[in-house]
Amino acid sequence: MTNTSVVPTTTAVADFGIDTTTQSTADAVREYLSRLRGGDIGSLPALLGLVALVIMFSALSDVFFSLNNIANLLAQGAGQTIIAIGIVFVLLIGEIDLSAGTASGVAGAVLAMHYVENGNLLAGMGSTVFIIFVAMLILAAVLAGLLRIWPGVAVSLLGLALTVSGLEANPWIEMLLAVCVGTAIGCITGFLIAKIGMPSFVVTLALFLAWQGVILQLIGEGGVLGISSSTVLDRVANGNLSTVGSWALFVVAAGGYAALTIGRHVLRLRRGLVTQPTPLVVVKVSVLTVLAAVATALLTINRSRNDAIEIRGVPYVVPIVLALLVIGTYVLNRTTYGRHIYAVGGNREAARRAGINVTRIRASVFVVCSSCAAIGAIVYSSKVGSVDPQAGGLNTLLFAVGAAVIGGTSLFGGKGRVADAVIGGTVLAVVANGLGLLEQPAAVVAIVTGLVLLLAATVDALTRRRAATTEG
């Protein structure tokens, strides 16, 4: 009888060329510094810039660090940050979506019209525009089917059903319809770029103008569709969780992050795989938990200036952004689809030869982008309480793209995270908020924002050049 020996797990792992070397804290620090020297700086410049901006505005304005302003700051940039989350997916494959802003405007206009007309879109749009709108939803479903993007088919058809059903106004139906419209727009955009082969810059620039015209058609020049009287729609960006709900969010968010991070760390240690030193993992989890606890405690303090009114709790936009952050991060880091996005962005031809459906991946990211743009439309429409012809205009688009790039997502594809959009969006919100408190004119705000974006793009280009030199 032949003796059979069991090969230890660590030996088997090592045989496949996986690094199983134990890493000390000093080794981890040296490795991180080495990556920085090699051009892999990630979101570090944005984080350092954010800290500098907070310190500067806190010193220049007594109001900046007030509880009321902090809560307002969170809601102020949430809409553009959500749009930026979708744009990250497009940037990761080396493309651009210039129509995301006006696409969100179309979604917002349809949402507001459905509310104002009590669900009768035919009366609000007129028969000709209504027929074209229905045809667009059908076309989007067909094109998504040709691309085999089945969620796009399902959501577009759901939007069609909501449109023709004439259901009475309901905030949840309006928000769902807005997302359906955004998804349908993404299906059309993705087909033109990925299947037809048209340059994304040209297609999305043309659609930027086209969707702007659609918004004008739906609302009319100088017109406004108000939604402020709807309690649910109004509270999306202006409401707050209860004190109990705020602490429940803290427990779920901080506890979930700690459990996942420490659990993954322990699992890698058991399997003999290289991982960060345990002290660093504990410190990272502890710092984020403490910061989240402090923020929650501050936001649950009554921040109303009127003794007759009580305003406390974490704004609703925080769990919305956190949910999108968690979902987007999971999709990009933990799913085959996410790995395929990075592969296509890194080297499209190599991805095709590896068996990845490049056309489907390229089209799908525009569906994700436009869907996020629709969610962003819900948030910023709620913030202002209405939708006007300028909804999703040039500033919305530029700020959303700027947020993704400032946060560290590369314009050249293959590098970036959903967290980059959140960090970059926070930077831009702090700039706009801080300069507003200092009573600076719009011209100064535009100039400073442009310079911040230019600096981020310069850092991106220089780090890529540095990385290429190091690899060479």
Tab-separated table of C-alpha atoms in Angstrom:
chain	number	residue	atom	x	y	z
A	1	MET	CA	0.000	0.000	0.000
A	2	THR	CA	1.326	3.429	-0.956
A	3	ASN	CA	1.586	5.954	1.859
A	4	THR	CA	-0.223	9.199	1.137
A	5	SER	CA	0.964	12.331	2.928
A	6	VAL	CA	-1.118	15.436	3.411
A	7	VAL	CA	0.561	18.578	2.117
A	8	PRO	CA	0.333	21.456	4.629
A	9	THR	CA	-1.808	24.396	3.549
A	10	THR	CA	1.032	26.883	3.735
A	11	THR	CA	3.225	24.628	1.565
A	12	ALA	CA	0.486	24.226	-1.016
A	13	VAL	CA	-0.080	27.964	-1.101
A	14	ALA	CA	3.643	28.615	-1.478
A	15	ASP	CA	3.821	26.131	-4.366
A	16	PHE	CA	1.407	28.335	-6.301
A	17	GLY	CA	3.641	31.372	-5.876
A	18	ILE	CA	1.467	33.183	-3.349
A	19	ASP	CA	3.326	35.398	-0.919
A	20	THR	CA	3.094	33.872	2.568
A	21	THR	CA	5.810	35.957	4.177
A	22	THR	CA	4.863	37.363	7.566
A	23	GLN	CA	4.846	41.154	7.453
A	24	SER	CA	5.829	43.243	10.458
A	25	THR	CA	4.622	46.756	11.166
A	26	ALA	CA	7.962	48.201	10.047
A	27	ASP	CA	7.766	46.158	6.840
A	28	ALA	CA	4.257	47.449	6.146
A	29	VAL	CA	5.333	51.052	6.662
A	30	ARG	CA	8.356	50.613	4.387
A	31	GLU	CA	6.174	48.979	1.741
A	32	TYR	CA	3.683	51.854	1.901
A	33	LEU	CA	6.436	54.453	1.571
A	34	SER	CA	7.856	52.486	-1.332
A	35	ARG	CA	4.475	52.574	-3.082
A	36	LEU	CA	4.275	56.318	-2.546
A	37	ARG	CA	7.732	56.779	-4.094
A	38	GLY	CA	6.640	54.570	-6.963
A	39	GLY	CA	3.672	56.799	-7.763
A	40	ASP	CA	0.897	54.811	-6.077
A	41	ILE	CA	-0.447	57.580	-3.840
A	42	GLY	CA	-4.181	56.854	-4.096
A	43	SER	CA	-6.376	59.302	-2.190
A	44	LEU	CA	-3.579	60.680	-0.006
A	45	PRO	CA	-3.388	64.132	-1.692
A	46	ALA	CA	-7.179	64.545	-1.433
A	47	LEU	CA	-7.193	63.538	2.230
A	48	LEU	CA	-4.325	65.893	3.074
A	49	GLY	CA	-6.039	68.665	1.118
A	50	LEU	CA	-9.303	68.018	2.948
A	51	VAL	CA	-7.577	68.291	6.327
A	52	ALA	CA	-5.871	71.527	5.256
A	53	LEU	CA	-9.155	73.018	4.008
A	54	VAL	CA	-11.008	72.123	7.206
A	55	ILE	CA	-8.277	73.692	9.342
A	56	MET	CA	-8.178	76.829	7.185
A	57	PHE	CA	-11.943	77.422	7.086
A	58	SER	CA	-12.271	76.643	10.788
A	59	ALA	CA	-9.704	79.344	11.520
A	60	LEU	CA	-11.314	81.881	9.167
A	61	SER	CA	-14.966	81.298	10.077
A	62	ASP	CA	-16.556	80.745	13.474
A	63	VAL	CA	-19.575	79.159	11.809
A	64	PHE	CA	-17.779	76.497	9.748
A	65	PHE	CA	-17.429	73.959	12.542
A	66	SER	CA	-20.879	74.565	14.001
A	67	LEU	CA	-23.168	71.536	14.238
A	68	ASN	CA	-25.737	73.109	11.950
A	69	ASN	CA	-23.160	73.795	9.236
A	70	ILE	CA	-21.629	70.318	9.487
A	71	ALA	CA	-25.051	68.746	8.925
A	72	ASN	CA	-25.727	71.148	6.065
A	73	LEU	CA	-22.327	70.349	4.575
A	74	LEU	CA	-23.156	66.631	4.472
A	75	ALA	CA	-26.356	67.274	2.518
A	76	GLN	CA	-24.921	70.041	0.361
A	77	GLY	CA	-22.641	67.868	-1.745
A	78	ALA	CA	-24.462	64.543	-1.486
A	79	GLY	CA	-26.203	64.756	-4.868
A	80	GLN	CA	-23.024	65.468	-6.803
A	81	THR	CA	-21.126	62.860	-4.791
A	82	ILE	CA	-23.663	60.190	-5.742
A	83	ILE	CA	-23.329	61.129	-9.420
A	84	ALA	CA	-19.537	60.952	-8.992
A	85	ILE	CA	-19.851	57.400	-7.637
A	86	GLY	CA	-21.348	56.364	-10.967
A	87	ILE	CA	-18.742	58.281	-12.935
A	88	VAL	CA	-16.000	56.313	-11.163
A	89	PHE	CA	-17.211	53.166	-12.951
A	90	VAL	CA	-16.916	54.916	-16.322
A	91	LEU	CA	-13.493	56.374	-15.575
A	92	LEU	CA	-12.205	52.942	-14.538
A	93	ILE	CA	-12.490	51.709	-18.126
A	94	GLY	CA	-10.834	54.853	-19.479
A	95	GLU	CA	-14.035	56.472	-20.797
A	96	ILE	CA	-15.937	59.633	-19.880
A	97	ASP	CA	-19.627	60.461	-19.491
A	98	LEU	CA	-20.326	64.129	-20.099
A	99	SER	CA	-24.075	63.518	-20.162
A	100	ALA	CA	-24.389	62.285	-16.574
A	101	GLY	CA	-25.421	65.708	-15.289
A	102	THR	CA	-28.238	66.358	-17.755
A	103	ALA	CA	-29.276	62.696	-17.590
A	104	SER	CA	-29.863	63.268	-13.877
A	105	GLY	CA	-31.783	66.405	-14.816
A	106	VAL	CA	-34.111	64.415	-17.089
A	107	ALA	CA	-34.713	61.893	-14.311
A	108	GLY	CA	-35.436	64.723	-11.887
A	109	ALA	CA	-37.797	66.422	-14.337
A	110	VAL	CA	-39.793	63.220	-14.887
A	111	LEU	CA	-39.946	62.683	-11.115
A	112	ALA	CA	-41.245	66.199	-10.523
A	113	MET	CA	-43.737	66.052	-13.400
A	114	HIS	CA	-45.188	62.759	-12.185
A	115	TYR	CA	-45.687	64.357	-8.763
A	116	VAL	CA	-47.140	67.640	-10.035
A	117	GLU	CA	-49.480	65.941	-12.551
A	118	ASN	CA	-50.593	63.318	-10.011
A	119	GLY	CA	-49.163	60.501	-12.122
A	120	ASN	CA	-50.640	61.659	-15.455
A	121	LEU	CA	-47.477	62.049	-17.524
A	122	LEU	CA	-49.522	62.130	-20.726
A	123	ALA	CA	-51.178	65.376	-19.639
A	124	GLY	CA	-47.908	66.865	-18.477
A	125	MET	CA	-45.834	65.948	-21.523
A	126	GLY	CA	-48.397	66.158	-24.267
A	127	SER	CA	-49.213	63.254	-26.585
A	128	THR	CA	-46.235	63.638	-28.945
A	129	VAL	CA	-43.583	63.909	-26.244
A	130	PHE	CA	-45.260	61.142	-24.247
A	131	ILE	CA	-45.141	58.758	-27.220
A	132	ILE	CA	-41.467	59.575	-27.806
A	133	PHE	CA	-40.733	59.025	-24.114
A	134	VAL	CA	-42.473	55.632	-24.143
A	135	ALA	CA	-40.597	54.699	-27.327
A	136	MET	CA	-37.313	55.641	-25.643
A	137	LEU	CA	-38.016	53.280	-22.746
A	138	ILE	CA	-38.885	50.459	-25.162
A	139	LEU	CA	-35.748	51.169	-27.203
A	140	ALA	CA	-33.625	51.119	-24.046
A	141	ALA	CA	-35.015	47.704	-23.080
A	142	VAL	CA	-34.331	46.322	-26.574
A	143	LEU	CA	-30.774	47.660	-26.672
A	144	ALA	CA	-30.076	46.321	-23.181
A	145	GLY	CA	-31.330	42.941	-24.365
A	146	LEU	CA	-28.973	43.018	-27.347
A	147	LEU	CA	-26.132	43.756	-24.949
A	148	ARG	CA	-27.363	41.027	-22.576
A	149	ILE	CA	-27.597	43.497	-19.707
A	150	TRP	CA	-30.679	41.921	-18.163
A	151	PRO	CA	-31.044	44.313	-15.201
A	152	GLY	CA	-31.199	47.126	-17.756
A	153	VAL	CA	-34.001	45.320	-19.579
A	154	ALA	CA	-35.986	44.724	-16.391
A	155	VAL	CA	-35.616	48.266	-15.018
A	156	SER	CA	-36.420	49.908	-18.372
A	157	LEU	CA	-39.578	47.826	-18.713
A	158	LEU	CA	-40.512	48.695	-15.122
A	159	GLY	CA	-40.164	52.360	-16.036
A	160	LEU	CA	-42.412	51.746	-19.041
A	161	ALA	CA	-45.043	50.119	-16.832
A	162	LEU	CA	-44.963	52.996	-14.348
A	163	THR	CA	-45.239	55.526	-17.180
A	164	VAL	CA	-48.259	54.060	-18.938
A	165	SER	CA	-50.078	52.865	-15.805
A	166	GLY	CA	-50.966	56.378	-14.677
A	167	LEU	CA	-50.593	55.529	-10.995
A	168	GLU	CA	-51.384	58.399	-8.681
A	169	ALA	CA	-48.572	60.489	-7.264
A	170	ASN	CA	-46.577	58.690	-4.625
A	171	PRO	CA	-43.051	59.686	-3.535
A	172	TRP	CA	-41.780	56.109	-3.691
A	173	ILE	CA	-43.164	55.606	-7.200
A	174	GLU	CA	-41.640	58.901	-8.343
A	175	MET	CA	-38.211	57.983	-6.980
A	176	LEU	CA	-38.408	54.522	-8.556
A	177	LEU	CA	-39.469	56.050	-11.883
A	178	ALA	CA	-36.506	58.446	-11.772
A	179	VAL	CA	-34.084	55.534	-11.334
A	180	CYS	CA	-35.787	53.660	-14.188
A	181	VAL	CA	-35.366	56.679	-16.472
A	182	GLY	CA	-31.687	56.968	-15.521
A	183	THR	CA	-31.113	53.276	-16.217
A	184	ALA	CA	-32.834	53.541	-19.617
A	185	ILE	CA	-30.635	56.509	-20.549
A	186	GLY	CA	-27.557	54.483	-19.578
A	187	CYS	CA	-28.650	51.581	-21.795
A	188	ILE	CA	-28.888	53.883	-24.820
A	189	THR	CA	-25.576	55.593	-24.050
A	190	GLY	CA	-23.770	52.305	-23.474
A	191	PHE	CA	-25.061	50.792	-26.723
A	192	LEU	CA	-23.899	53.730	-28.833
A	193	ILE	CA	-20.424	53.657	-27.292
A	194	ALA	CA	-19.742	49.962	-26.757
A	195	LYS	CA	-21.703	48.323	-29.574
A	196	ILE	CA	-21.618	50.944	-32.310
A	197	GLY	CA	-18.081	51.985	-31.389
A	198	MET	CA	-18.585	55.742	-31.194
A	199	PRO	CA	-16.157	57.754	-29.012
A	200	SER	CA	-17.574	58.309	-25.540
A	201	PHE	CA	-16.564	61.972	-25.576
A	202	VAL	CA	-18.573	62.686	-28.739
A	203	VAL	CA	-21.593	60.589	-27.770
A	204	THR	CA	-21.940	61.943	-24.261
A	205	LEU	CA	-21.300	65.534	-25.363
A	206	ALA	CA	-24.097	65.194	-27.920
A	207	LEU	CA	-26.378	63.613	-25.320
A	208	PHE	CA	-25.477	66.340	-22.828
A	209	LEU	CA	-27.009	68.851	-25.241
A	210	ALA	CA	-29.904	66.572	-26.171
A	211	TRP	CA	-30.931	65.858	-22.583
A	212	GLN	CA	-30.664	69.569	-21.799
A	213	GLY	CA	-33.212	70.137	-24.557
A	214	VAL	CA	-35.441	67.411	-23.106
A	215	ILE	CA	-35.390	69.136	-19.712
A	216	LEU	CA	-36.398	72.425	-21.334
A	217	GLN	CA	-39.185	70.642	-23.196
A	218	LEU	CA	-40.528	69.029	-20.046
A	219	ILE	CA	-40.301	72.060	-17.764
A	220	GLY	CA	-40.261	75.001	-20.149
A	221	GLU	CA	-37.941	78.004	-20.124
A	222	GLY	CA	-38.272	79.811	-16.834
A	223	GLY	CA	-40.571	77.130	-15.477
A	224	VAL	CA	-40.200	75.298	-12.173
A	225	LEU	CA	-41.712	72.030	-10.961
A	226	GLY	CA	-42.001	72.104	-7.173
A	227	ILE	CA	-41.857	69.029	-4.961
A	228	SER	CA	-41.337	70.676	-1.571
A	229	SER	CA	-44.855	69.902	-0.346
A	230	SER	CA	-44.144	66.175	-0.431
A	231	THR	CA	-42.932	65.159	3.010
A	232	VAL	CA	-41.021	62.077	1.840
A	233	LEU	CA	-39.301	63.742	-1.115
A	234	ASP	CA	-38.460	66.774	0.994
A	235	ARG	CA	-36.963	64.700	3.803
A	236	VAL	CA	-34.585	62.756	1.533
A	237	ALA	CA	-32.050	65.585	1.675
A	238	ASN	CA	-33.478	67.712	4.483
A	239	GLY	CA	-34.585	65.146	7.049
A	240	ASN	CA	-32.660	63.404	9.815
A	241	LEU	CA	-32.654	60.037	11.513
A	242	SER	CA	-33.909	59.880	15.066
A	243	THR	CA	-31.352	59.683	17.865
A	244	VAL	CA	-31.958	55.951	18.187
A	245	GLY	CA	-31.745	55.547	14.420
A	246	SER	CA	-28.485	57.511	14.322
A	247	TRP	CA	-26.834	55.245	16.874
A	248	ALA	CA	-28.276	52.185	15.149
A	249	LEU	CA	-26.612	53.372	11.945
A	250	PHE	CA	-23.337	53.759	13.838
A	251	VAL	CA	-23.572	50.215	15.215
A	252	VAL	CA	-24.380	48.729	11.803
A	253	ALA	CA	-21.784	50.741	9.882
A	254	ALA	CA	-18.887	50.720	12.356
A	255	GLY	CA	-19.632	47.242	13.646
A	256	GLY	CA	-19.999	45.830	10.161
A	257	TYR	CA	-16.751	47.422	9.015
A	258	ALA	CA	-14.889	46.150	12.081
A	259	ALA	CA	-16.296	42.631	11.727
A	260	LEU	CA	-15.456	42.383	8.023
A	261	THR	CA	-11.974	43.889	8.356
A	262	ILE	CA	-10.909	41.870	11.386
A	263	GLY	CA	-12.620	38.729	10.110
A	264	ARG	CA	-10.813	38.915	6.771
A	265	HIS	CA	-7.537	39.602	8.576
A	266	VAL	CA	-7.943	36.555	10.844
A	267	LEU	CA	-8.898	34.357	7.889
A	268	ARG	CA	-5.778	35.343	5.959
A	269	LEU	CA	-3.624	34.685	9.010
A	270	ARG	CA	-5.110	31.215	9.383
A	271	ARG	CA	-4.436	30.443	5.746
A	272	GLY	CA	-0.863	31.648	6.017
A	273	LEU	CA	-1.356	34.486	3.523
A	274	VAL	CA	0.433	37.792	3.773
A	275	THR	CA	-1.663	40.509	5.369
A	276	GLN	CA	-1.255	43.772	7.215
A	277	PRO	CA	0.239	43.521	10.702
A	278	THR	CA	-2.433	43.012	13.353
A	279	PRO	CA	-1.563	46.248	15.249
A	280	LEU	CA	-2.132	48.316	12.089
A	281	VAL	CA	-5.477	46.640	11.442
A	282	VAL	CA	-6.602	47.245	15.014
A	283	VAL	CA	-5.476	50.882	14.909
A	284	LYS	CA	-7.278	51.511	11.591
A	285	VAL	CA	-10.531	49.979	12.825
A	286	SER	CA	-10.281	51.776	16.183
A	287	VAL	CA	-9.632	55.203	14.654
A	288	LEU	CA	-12.538	54.943	12.206
A	289	THR	CA	-14.847	53.670	14.950
A	290	VAL	CA	-13.922	56.533	17.280
A	291	LEU	CA	-14.374	59.130	14.520
A	292	ALA	CA	-17.776	57.671	13.611
A	293	ALA	CA	-18.827	57.665	17.283
A	294	VAL	CA	-17.772	61.291	17.768
A	295	ALA	CA	-19.595	62.369	14.589
A	296	THR	CA	-22.748	60.527	15.642
A	297	ALA	CA	-22.634	62.005	19.136
A	298	LEU	CA	-22.269	65.532	17.761
A	299	LEU	CA	-25.048	65.142	15.205
A	300	THR	CA	-27.484	63.846	17.820
A	301	ILE	CA	-27.176	67.126	19.753
A	302	ASN	CA	-29.986	69.597	19.113
A	303	ARG	CA	-28.634	72.076	16.569
A	304	SER	CA	-31.710	74.253	16.117
A	305	ARG	CA	-31.373	77.955	16.815
A	306	ASN	CA	-35.073	78.122	17.649
A	307	ASP	CA	-35.997	76.846	21.094
A	308	ALA	CA	-39.430	75.833	19.810
A	309	ILE	CA	-37.967	73.524	17.149
A	310	GLU	CA	-35.694	70.541	17.701
A	311	ILE	CA	-33.283	69.427	14.988
A	312	ARG	CA	-31.050	66.495	15.773
A	313	GLY	CA	-29.871	63.252	14.219
A	314	VAL	CA	-27.720	62.076	11.316
A	315	PRO	CA	-29.024	63.415	7.956
A	316	TYR	CA	-30.752	60.833	5.760
A	317	VAL	CA	-28.228	61.425	2.974
A	318	VAL	CA	-25.489	59.844	5.106
A	319	PRO	CA	-26.932	56.287	5.072
A	320	ILE	CA	-27.803	56.743	1.379
A	321	VAL	CA	-24.209	57.597	0.467
A	322	LEU	CA	-22.857	54.917	2.810
A	323	ALA	CA	-25.094	52.285	1.204
A	324	LEU	CA	-23.906	53.210	-2.285
A	325	LEU	CA	-20.305	53.276	-1.050
A	326	VAL	CA	-20.582	49.783	0.448
A	327	ILE	CA	-22.408	48.319	-2.555
A	328	GLY	CA	-20.056	49.913	-5.079
A	329	THR	CA	-16.954	48.868	-3.152
A	330	TYR	CA	-18.229	45.294	-2.832
A	331	VAL	CA	-19.036	45.111	-6.543
A	332	LEU	CA	-15.625	46.395	-7.614
A	333	ASN	CA	-13.534	44.463	-5.090
A	334	ARG	CA	-15.437	41.249	-4.470
A	335	THR	CA	-17.214	40.285	-7.685
A	336	THR	CA	-16.140	38.930	-11.058
A	337	TYR	CA	-17.870	41.879	-12.694
A	338	GLY	CA	-15.725	44.325	-10.744
A	339	ARG	CA	-12.514	42.510	-11.615
A	340	HIS	CA	-13.542	42.591	-15.272
A	341	ILE	CA	-14.021	46.368	-15.081
A	342	TYR	CA	-10.471	46.816	-13.795
A	343	ALA	CA	-9.174	44.395	-16.431
A	344	VAL	CA	-10.868	46.269	-19.278
A	345	GLY	CA	-9.597	49.580	-17.922
A	346	GLY	CA	-6.071	48.263	-17.531
A	347	ASN	CA	-5.732	46.634	-20.952
A	348	ARG	CA	-8.784	46.236	-23.151
A	349	GLU	CA	-7.192	43.887	-25.681
A	350	ALA	CA	-5.724	41.644	-23.008
A	351	ALA	CA	-9.135	41.484	-21.342
A	352	ARG	CA	-10.756	40.488	-24.636
A	353	ARG	CA	-8.197	37.707	-25.188
A	354	ALA	CA	-8.840	36.486	-21.659
A	355	GLY	CA	-12.468	35.838	-22.605
A	356	ILE	CA	-14.077	38.907	-21.050
A	357	ASN	CA	-17.084	40.324	-22.885
A	358	VAL	CA	-15.548	43.771	-23.285
A	359	THR	CA	-18.538	45.216	-25.129
A	360	ARG	CA	-20.930	44.224	-22.353
A	361	ILE	CA	-18.630	45.542	-19.624
A	362	ARG	CA	-18.118	48.868	-21.402
A	363	ALA	CA	-21.839	49.340	-21.928
A	364	SER	CA	-22.788	48.307	-18.405
A	365	VAL	CA	-20.701	50.983	-16.694
A	366	PHE	CA	-22.755	53.669	-18.440
A	367	VAL	CA	-25.902	52.005	-17.116
A	368	VAL	CA	-24.431	52.156	-13.610
A	369	CYS	CA	-23.391	55.770	-14.119
A	370	SER	CA	-26.784	56.995	-15.308
A	371	SER	CA	-28.596	55.037	-12.581
A	372	CYS	CA	-26.443	56.728	-9.937
A	373	ALA	CA	-27.076	60.049	-11.683
A	374	ALA	CA	-30.816	59.490	-11.217
A	375	ILE	CA	-30.331	58.809	-7.500
A	376	GLY	CA	-28.255	61.972	-7.314
A	377	ALA	CA	-31.133	63.832	-8.983
A	378	ILE	CA	-33.513	62.649	-6.261
A	379	VAL	CA	-31.174	63.983	-3.581
A	380	TYR	CA	-30.375	67.389	-5.062
A	381	SER	CA	-33.991	67.945	-6.155
A	382	SER	CA	-35.050	67.212	-2.588
A	383	LYS	CA	-32.428	69.640	-1.288
A	384	VAL	CA	-33.749	72.604	-3.293
A	385	GLY	CA	-37.399	71.477	-3.274
A	386	SER	CA	-37.910	71.841	-7.019
A	387	VAL	CA	-36.611	71.026	-10.495
A	388	ASP	CA	-35.828	73.799	-12.959
A	389	PRO	CA	-34.435	73.891	-16.538
A	390	GLN	CA	-30.878	74.159	-15.175
A	391	ALA	CA	-31.146	70.883	-13.242
A	392	GLY	CA	-28.077	68.759	-13.791
A	393	GLY	CA	-26.422	71.516	-15.783
A	394	LEU	CA	-22.751	72.095	-16.469
A	395	ASN	CA	-21.724	72.784	-12.869
A	396	THR	CA	-23.339	69.563	-11.652
A	397	LEU	CA	-21.454	67.526	-14.241
A	398	LEU	CA	-18.105	69.215	-13.725
A	399	PHE	CA	-18.336	68.941	-9.957
A	400	ALA	CA	-19.235	65.246	-10.222
A	401	VAL	CA	-16.350	64.447	-12.561
A	402	GLY	CA	-14.101	66.638	-10.473
A	403	ALA	CA	-15.065	64.790	-7.300
A	404	ALA	CA	-14.033	61.433	-8.783
A	405	VAL	CA	-10.714	62.760	-10.103
A	406	ILE	CA	-9.866	64.814	-7.019
A	407	GLY	CA	-10.469	61.736	-4.868
A	408	GLY	CA	-7.844	59.766	-6.770
A	409	THR	CA	-9.597	57.988	-9.657
A	410	SER	CA	-7.397	58.053	-12.737
A	411	LEU	CA	-8.612	59.659	-15.946
A	412	PHE	CA	-6.661	57.029	-17.871
A	413	GLY	CA	-8.551	54.012	-16.560
A	414	GLY	CA	-7.724	50.987	-14.420
A	415	LYS	CA	-7.194	52.828	-11.119
A	416	GLY	CA	-9.747	54.120	-8.667
A	417	ARG	CA	-12.282	53.278	-5.973
A	418	VAL	CA	-15.810	54.288	-5.103
A	419	ALA	CA	-14.404	55.868	-1.948
A	420	ASP	CA	-12.515	58.311	-4.188
A	421	ALA	CA	-15.806	59.905	-5.230
A	422	VAL	CA	-16.888	60.331	-1.612
A	423	ILE	CA	-13.558	61.883	-0.614
A	424	GLY	CA	-13.457	64.158	-3.646
A	425	GLY	CA	-17.092	65.143	-3.190
A	426	THR	CA	-16.353	66.092	0.406
A	427	VAL	CA	-13.425	68.245	-0.723
A	428	LEU	CA	-15.577	70.150	-3.223
A	429	ALA	CA	-18.417	70.531	-0.718
A	430	VAL	CA	-15.980	71.956	1.857
A	431	VAL	CA	-14.591	74.400	-0.730
A	432	ALA	CA	-18.055	75.629	-1.751
A	433	ASN	CA	-19.336	75.765	1.816
A	434	GLY	CA	-16.259	77.449	3.278
A	435	LEU	CA	-15.988	80.098	0.586
A	436	GLY	CA	-19.724	80.734	0.905
A	437	LEU	CA	-19.377	81.357	4.636
A	438	LEU	CA	-16.554	83.779	3.875
A	439	GLU	CA	-18.966	85.583	1.497
A	440	GLN	CA	-16.760	85.048	-1.521
A	441	PRO	CA	-18.412	85.661	-4.922
A	442	ALA	CA	-19.274	82.856	-7.320
A	443	ALA	CA	-16.294	83.796	-9.465
A	444	VAL	CA	-13.863	82.997	-6.656
A	445	VAL	CA	-15.615	79.698	-5.918
A	446	ALA	CA	-15.362	78.708	-9.593
A	447	ILE	CA	-11.696	79.683	-9.817
A	448	VAL	CA	-10.717	77.819	-6.652
A	449	THR	CA	-12.681	74.725	-7.655
A	450	GLY	CA	-11.071	74.750	-11.101
A	451	LEU	CA	-7.604	75.058	-9.606
A	452	VAL	CA	-8.276	72.175	-7.219
A	453	LEU	CA	-9.404	69.979	-10.130
A	454	LEU	CA	-6.392	71.036	-12.210
A	455	LEU	CA	-4.082	70.166	-9.333
A	456	ALA	CA	-5.712	66.734	-8.993
A	457	ALA	CA	-5.330	66.024	-12.722
A	458	THR	CA	-1.688	67.123	-12.574
A	459	VAL	CA	-1.002	64.811	-9.649
A	460	ASP	CA	-2.657	61.958	-11.548
A	461	ALA	CA	-0.506	62.532	-14.628
A	462	LEU	CA	2.714	62.882	-12.627
A	463	THR	CA	2.061	59.765	-10.539
A	464	ARG	CA	1.360	57.707	-13.662
A	465	ARG	CA	4.598	58.934	-15.193
A	466	ARG	CA	6.419	58.111	-11.964
A	467	ALA	CA	4.869	54.643	-11.872
A	468	ALA	CA	5.841	53.993	-15.506
A	469	THR	CA	9.412	55.096	-14.812
A	470	THR	CA	9.647	52.854	-11.751
A	471	GLU	CA	8.316	49.824	-13.641
A	472	GLY	CA	10.672	50.516	-16.495
